[in-house]
Amino acid sequence: MREITYSVAAREALSERMAVDPTIFVVGEGIGRRGGNFATTLGLYERYGQMRLADTPISERGFVGMCCGAAMTGARPVVDFMFVDFILDAFGEIFNQVAKMQYMSSGRLKMPLLMRGCIGIGGSAATHHSGSYYAQFANIPGLRVVVPSTPYDAKGLMNTALTCDDPVLYLEHKNLLATKGPVPEPEESFSVPFGKARVSREGKDVTVVALALMHRKTLEAAEALAAEGISAEVIDPRTISPLDTDTVLESVRKTGRLLIVDESFQPMGVGAEVAARVADQGFDDLDAPIRRLNGAFTPTPYSPTLEAAIVPNPTTIAQAIRDLVKE
Amino acid sequence: MREITYSVAAREALSERMAVDPTIFVVGEGIGRRGGNFATTLGLYERYGQMRLADTPISERGFVGMCCGAAMTGARPVVDFMFVDFILDAFGEIFNQVAKMQYMSSGRLKMPLLMRGCIGIGGSAATHHSGSYYAQFANIPGLRVVVPSTPYDAKGLMNTALTCDDPVLYLEHKNLLATKGPVPEPEESFSVPFGKARVSREGKDVTVVALALMHRKTLEAAEALAAEGISAEVIDPRTISPLDTDTVLESVRKTGRLLIVDESFQPMGVGAEVAARVADQGFDDLDAPIRRLNGAFTPTPYSPTLEAAIVPNPTTIAQAIRDLVKE
Amino acid sequence: MSSRLPAGVTRDQALALYRMMQTIRQSEEGLAKACASGLVHGACHTYVGEEAIASGVCAHLTHDDAVFSTHRGHGHALAKGVTPRELFAELFGRETGCSHGRGGSMHLFKPEVGLMGTSGIVAPCILQAAGAGYSFKLRGLPHVGVAFFGDGASNNGAFHEGLNLAAIYQAPTLFVCENNQYATEVAFSYATRNTDVYKKAASFDMPGICVDGNDALAVYQAAGEAIARARAGGGPTLIECKTYRTRAHAEGMRESGYRPLEDIEAWKRRDPLKLLAGRLSAADEASQAELDAIAEQVRLIVEDAAEFARNSPYPDGATATDHVYAEA
Amino acid sequence: MSSRLPAGVTRDQALALYRMMQTIRQSEEGLAKACASGLVHGACHTYVGEEAIASGVCAHLTHDDAVFSTHRGHGHALAKGVTPRELFAELFGRETGCSHGRGGSMHLFKPEVGLMGTSGIVAPCILQAAGAGYSFKLRGLPHVGVAFFGDGASNNGAFHEGLNLAAIYQAPTLFVCENNQYATEVAFSYATRNTDVYKKAASFDMPGICVDGNDALAVYQAAGEAIARARAGGGPTLIECKTYRTRAHAEGMRESGYRPLEDIEAWKRRDPLKLLAGRLSAADEASQAELDAIAEQVRLIVEDAAEFARNSPYPDGATATDHVYAEA
Ligand SMILES: Cc1ncc(C[n+]2csc(CCOP(=O)(O)OP(=O)(O)O)c2C)c(N)n1
Ligand SMILES: Cc1ncc(C[n+]2csc(CCOP(=O)(O)OP(=O)(O)O)c2C)c(N)n1
Ligand SMILES: [Mg+2]
Ligand SMILES: [Mg+2]
């Protein structure tokens, strides 16, 4: 399979879907001629024109609400927030309108709306350009939340998102955009279903669930630990809502130990939900306490020394795994 | 001790604090002469005047941002949302400004801002007037989230909120407002600290953590189960951020069993966090899987038959306890 | 006021407006009674006194046009094609309601006729209507998006963002502000210093029109022009309808002194139904008997609606979580 | 243009403006260089070409007045009393920075001098300034809240809500819109059909003033009047300053063709420092030598600032979670 970047993979999916579905249009700041702050729409304006790649004023709430109305009336809008931090002003529209519209209309309206944006701490982006809000959004009934960690999943999940009738929040970690990986040729259509985790590394001593950039960092840590004779199984949930825990439960049945690694905040986070489900449905399989390793519960500082101190890295992940295996 | 309602208790605290602290002012729709949709400010306009009880336009984001600025410059604003559902348009202001201001300013600014509103499903309020968003807000670093379930706690936590320098979200369940309970006389000052759960019923077979209205319903269920010989210990966390789990761990040490009852959504909810912490720190004390009983993961329907189907009640809570005790 | 009907308004159109206004008025009065007797489970905000607006605007719309409405949406729903039976049944929480009992008064849906929903949250309808306009323009369709909203909503940021977006994209959208001068009990003159909403369209270089919201023919004419312009690619319009609600903000609330009782009386004298009846008589277009006959026909329909709703089943609790997702 | 300084503007004031504008300009140029050499860790949006605005406004403010600013906030910070040392150190991520390295370019704080923060999110500053005004009015203090924001922010709902709130409460607030005609690479003329921001004040019945944002004396005068009015209880004012940024939106970005290069050149000919220098010379208030001496003094200060910043320590990682809560 050819190797392309995460960013190209996602864009390719968007462009391919736009070619076959004329109701898709993209809105956002600088997604027109400029091609997107993160090159999410590079080249698409030239191909699909102004109405389908519509630059917007700085009106995040406004254009989300607008796209809600457009989705209710036969279009398939894509909202590109660049940094997903800017989504927050639209929280009311998303929670109370976008996510509830199918329910409120008793299924007579569909809500084929894709919202996307970049998450993640790094590069001294500081606290207004580094959020990862998936826990909050995954607590909203009616919304799908997707967090791919590989180019393959980036394209496969984008394909699913752009053919699904539910509203989807699609989150891309900034530090994954330039990473490469195998992706099928453009002519081979494929998709990755929502709600199906991926076991990206098999192991027998401990199960580690990790998503987005932390998934990559965990694989690094697992590689290093193999030399020490510790065999970690690594799972990427890929989608947070729906969240596949069957795959995790099956793994824990084998390993008896569970660690969840997440760059984002611990309280009421993804790790809490995975832990709670396993503490219920997988209780008898557990041989040790369930552990979580999270980014610190703090706004993101700017200075590199402070920034490095608040996110897990392969060293701290490896240590957490070692500690758990010893339990 | 005299018995007063939850609603009177909270209002009394506000009025007493306003009498001694001239920098407190309240904003909201209808909180002036009208005295608040839920009588949260009844009589205060007459006592403290227009500038300190300022009716607002329907600009939830706007007045939260305004109060953020006021809190940064020496005032202590109280934002009264009536139904807390209306807070969502202000999510960006709260997450990125209000909650981060102390951190961003390295502690040189304080953020003595109280936001309050009514939560809860009931009375066919339907999906735009029945949300309980504490999980989402408790995932925000820098913010305190408080959910009293008794008149005593309503006043005691309000007193703490109105003297604390952190921003506080104070949530009142609509169906608790008229409930009565013992509260110290006005001249006796008292407060309830943040981060200290309350054991409201002692028991030895199972620990049940429940908040807001569900706390009351759980006490009813526990009462009924006593007749069956099941002894349930019931804990009210009272504050979600900070969240006291020491009290829960201590209880589980005794009972070996844990159920969390929460009207709000299960995924990444309060129950998930409590479960995750106990599955880590209290693992060795657990004799059975940790269970959660939540309201259904759905927008709130209007019709009484549908509405009743989506929230736990004493019968379903009792059943969940019975099931767990059998495990 | 001329004694003739305005140019372009036929007798049939005027009578249809009158019939719709009667339908709304009598439905609201029926619902108010039902509230008092406990048949309505949740909130109920009536449209009494404002009937001319929904009627005048929706007379120009087909089922392909998309209407987005507010907490005070019964009138919009009826004018757009929800039947009184569906409306009553919805407020009574029954399976036969237009939202199958999921919504109640503030969540009325009937997309089949272009009623894309009323909302318990103030202001999102403004944005959604702009989006419907965008969608129609993108797909080359001649339909329009219409938002109804109150004076209170015009102080919300969604007003600013929604009108601006519709203007820059020249989306075929009609923004109808029903300025009844109060948001619950907060006076509009307190909540903004410029109480002429139509003038605020200038910020977006959009036509802003002011009409007497109690004059159905005036609303009909202004909306007709704006909708025709939108369909022809001429972009959005803001129409402010100055009006007044003569009942409480919501059923069960009392006149607590926030507005002068004389004002209520004065506006009742400008009752939109009476005004239209007067215009029809003055123009010799309809006799009192004819108008009474319409009112009587409507009375039967509304009575039947209440009866139908009372006899309808409640939804099955087991379906409470259906339709949260598309494929569920 | 008269050859005399405008009435009420003294030579000393004009020279102080010139000095501040030099401080901002040279700091920005120093920071741009530091960006290129990797000393600045995050984003850096310079204020080059817009120096007259912050300088002209802040000249009227004391440390008790509260300024709320944007992602393009270096100029506001310096004009309000942050030192070049503190600014450089902050962007270099050092403990000695005005935010102790927590913030960087977009999160500059120095409440001791009334710099209440710059923000990486566009538009909240508008609301916060209104709130500062409210707070000052509530407590009977003669201070003002000031928001600086771009043309892009004026399309945000916060503009509508914030100006309306300030107007109804008559909060002592000054809203300064720096209309540099672009939001990143999106032209203001695309993002709204009415590009005269000051006219939008009419929606709130608020005075809306338009000034040449490259003319420091014009800004100084307009701001002086508005601030005096606010202090005297006369309520808020919106001042639109028409201007242009002559560098990229952020350091590291190139001119990708979204704006005509001739425009940049034309605006460079209207460079605010040159304009003010010209005015001073024409009025015989300052010789070129005097102006050069100021520039040279500033050069030394800015050089020292960069040096100071480079030599300052990074913050200790162990403190990364301090100050999340008040009592922590
Ligand atoms: C965002 C939001 N804030 C507050 C409310 C509570 N509320 C319901 S109706 C209403 C007044 C609305 O006034 P207006 O827009 O003028 O409509 P009217 O009721 O006068 O028709 C308010 C404040 C709400 N539903 N949504
Ligand atoms: C709410 C929000 N949306 C988007 C952005 C990304 N962004 C940063 S600066 C900018 C342009 C701002 O334009 P303007 O307000 O005119 O200020 P200028 O940069 O021209 O000084 C944008 C869109 C942001 N920071 N905040
Ligand atoms: Mg109104
Ligand atoms: Mg700009």
mmCIF file of N, CA and C and ligand atoms in Angstrom, chain A residues 29 58 60 82 86 89 129, chain D residues 71-72 120-122 150-153 180 182-184 249, ligand 2:
data_model
loop_
_atom_site.group_PDB
_atom_site.id
_atom_site.type_symbol
_atom_site.label_atom_id
_atom_site.label_comp_id
_atom_site.label_asym_id
_atom_site.label_seq_id
_atom_site.Cartn_x
_atom_site.Cartn_y
_atom_site.Cartn_z
ATOM 1 N N GLU A 29 -12.942 29.511 8.386
ATOM 2 C CA GLU A 29 -12.130 30.707 8.166
ATOM 3 C C GLU A 29 -10.851 30.336 7.426
ATOM 4 N N ILE A 58 -15.748 35.487 11.409
ATOM 5 C CA ILE A 58 -15.424 34.827 12.676
ATOM 6 C C ILE A 58 -16.718 34.710 13.484
ATOM 7 N N GLU A 60 -18.328 31.526 14.753
ATOM 8 C CA GLU A 60 -18.395 30.069 14.914
ATOM 9 C C GLU A 60 -19.794 29.598 15.263
ATOM 10 N N MET A 82 -10.551 24.777 12.040
ATOM 11 C CA MET A 82 -9.076 24.796 12.177
ATOM 12 C C MET A 82 -8.719 24.327 13.589
ATOM 13 N N PHE A 86 -12.033 26.701 18.819
ATOM 14 C CA PHE A 86 -13.004 27.719 18.409
ATOM 15 C C PHE A 86 -14.428 27.166 18.352
ATOM 16 N N ASP A 89 -17.782 28.319 21.228
ATOM 17 C CA ASP A 89 -18.873 29.288 21.136
ATOM 18 C C ASP A 89 -20.109 28.674 20.479
ATOM 19 N N HIS A 129 -5.242 27.326 22.047
ATOM 20 C CA HIS A 129 -5.037 26.616 20.780
ATOM 21 C C HIS A 129 -4.517 25.207 21.019
ATOM 22 N N HIS D 71 -5.280 38.651 20.181
ATOM 23 C CA HIS D 71 -4.101 37.917 19.714
ATOM 24 C C HIS D 71 -3.020 38.864 19.196
ATOM 25 N N ARG D 72 -3.415 40.049 18.744
ATOM 26 C CA ARG D 72 -2.440 41.017 18.224
ATOM 27 C C ARG D 72 -2.220 42.073 19.295
ATOM 28 N N GLY D 120 -6.181 34.578 23.008
ATOM 29 C CA GLY D 120 -6.043 33.801 21.783
ATOM 30 C C GLY D 120 -7.368 33.533 21.105
ATOM 31 N N ILE D 121 -8.442 33.792 21.795
ATOM 32 C CA ILE D 121 -9.779 33.641 21.223
ATOM 33 C C ILE D 121 -10.270 35.026 20.824
ATOM 34 N N VAL D 122 -10.750 35.154 19.623
ATOM 35 C CA VAL D 122 -11.215 36.443 19.123
ATOM 36 C C VAL D 122 -12.558 36.809 19.773
ATOM 37 N N GLY D 150 -10.291 43.527 16.407
ATOM 38 C CA GLY D 150 -10.156 43.716 14.967
ATOM 39 C C GLY D 150 -11.484 43.803 14.242
ATOM 40 N N ASP D 151 -11.404 44.082 12.962
ATOM 41 C CA ASP D 151 -12.587 44.055 12.109
ATOM 42 C C ASP D 151 -13.233 42.670 12.145
ATOM 43 N N GLY D 152 -12.389 41.645 12.182
ATOM 44 C CA GLY D 152 -12.929 40.287 12.209
ATOM 45 C C GLY D 152 -13.822 40.062 13.412
ATOM 46 N N ALA D 153 -13.421 40.584 14.548
ATOM 47 C CA ALA D 153 -14.205 40.410 15.775
ATOM 48 C C ALA D 153 -15.551 41.111 15.680
ATOM 49 N N ASN D 180 -8.220 46.681 10.182
ATOM 50 C CA ASN D 180 -7.092 46.567 9.247
ATOM 51 C C ASN D 180 -7.510 45.812 7.991
ATOM 52 N N TYR D 182 -8.612 42.975 7.145
ATOM 53 C CA TYR D 182 -8.487 41.527 6.945
ATOM 54 C C TYR D 182 -8.583 40.800 8.287
ATOM 55 N N ALA D 183 -9.153 39.631 8.245
ATOM 56 C CA ALA D 183 -9.097 38.698 9.367
ATOM 57 C C ALA D 183 -8.297 37.516 8.819
ATOM 58 N N THR D 184 -7.055 37.428 9.285
ATOM 59 C CA THR D 184 -6.107 36.501 8.669
ATOM 60 C C THR D 184 -6.080 36.825 7.173
ATOM 61 N N HIS D 249 -0.078 38.282 8.669
ATOM 62 C CA HIS D 249 -0.980 38.059 9.801
ATOM 63 C C HIS D 249 -0.199 37.572 11.015
HETATM 64 C C1 LIG E 2 -13.141 32.552 18.029
HETATM 65 C C2 LIG E 2 -11.917 32.472 17.147
HETATM 66 N N1 LIG E 2 -12.050 32.075 15.880
HETATM 67 C C3 LIG E 2 -10.988 32.010 15.068
HETATM 68 C C4 LIG E 2 -9.738 32.339 15.517
HETATM 69 C C5 LIG E 2 -8.521 32.241 14.600
HETATM 70 N N2 LIG E 2 -8.027 33.584 14.292
HETATM 71 C C6 LIG E 2 -7.008 34.128 14.961
HETATM 72 S S1 LIG E 2 -6.712 35.700 14.490
HETATM 73 C C7 LIG E 2 -7.947 35.661 13.364
HETATM 74 C C8 LIG E 2 -8.252 36.854 12.533
HETATM 75 C C9 LIG E 2 -8.676 37.999 13.389
HETATM 76 O O1 LIG E 2 -9.028 39.075 12.590
HETATM 77 P P1 LIG E 2 -9.264 40.505 13.225
HETATM 78 O O2 LIG E 2 -10.250 40.386 14.330
HETATM 79 O O3 LIG E 2 -9.617 41.411 12.115
HETATM 80 O O4 LIG E 2 -7.884 40.891 13.873
HETATM 81 P P2 LIG E 2 -6.486 41.123 13.120
HETATM 82 O O5 LIG E 2 -5.770 39.802 13.128
HETATM 83 O O6 LIG E 2 -6.762 41.602 11.752
HETATM 84 O O7 LIG E 2 -5.790 42.133 13.950
HETATM 85 C C10 LIG E 2 -8.574 34.430 13.357
HETATM 86 C C11 LIG E 2 -9.701 34.067 12.481
HETATM 87 C C12 LIG E 2 -9.636 32.724 16.859
HETATM 88 N N3 LIG E 2 -8.450 33.028 17.396
HETATM 89 N N4 LIG E 2 -10.726 32.805 17.638
#
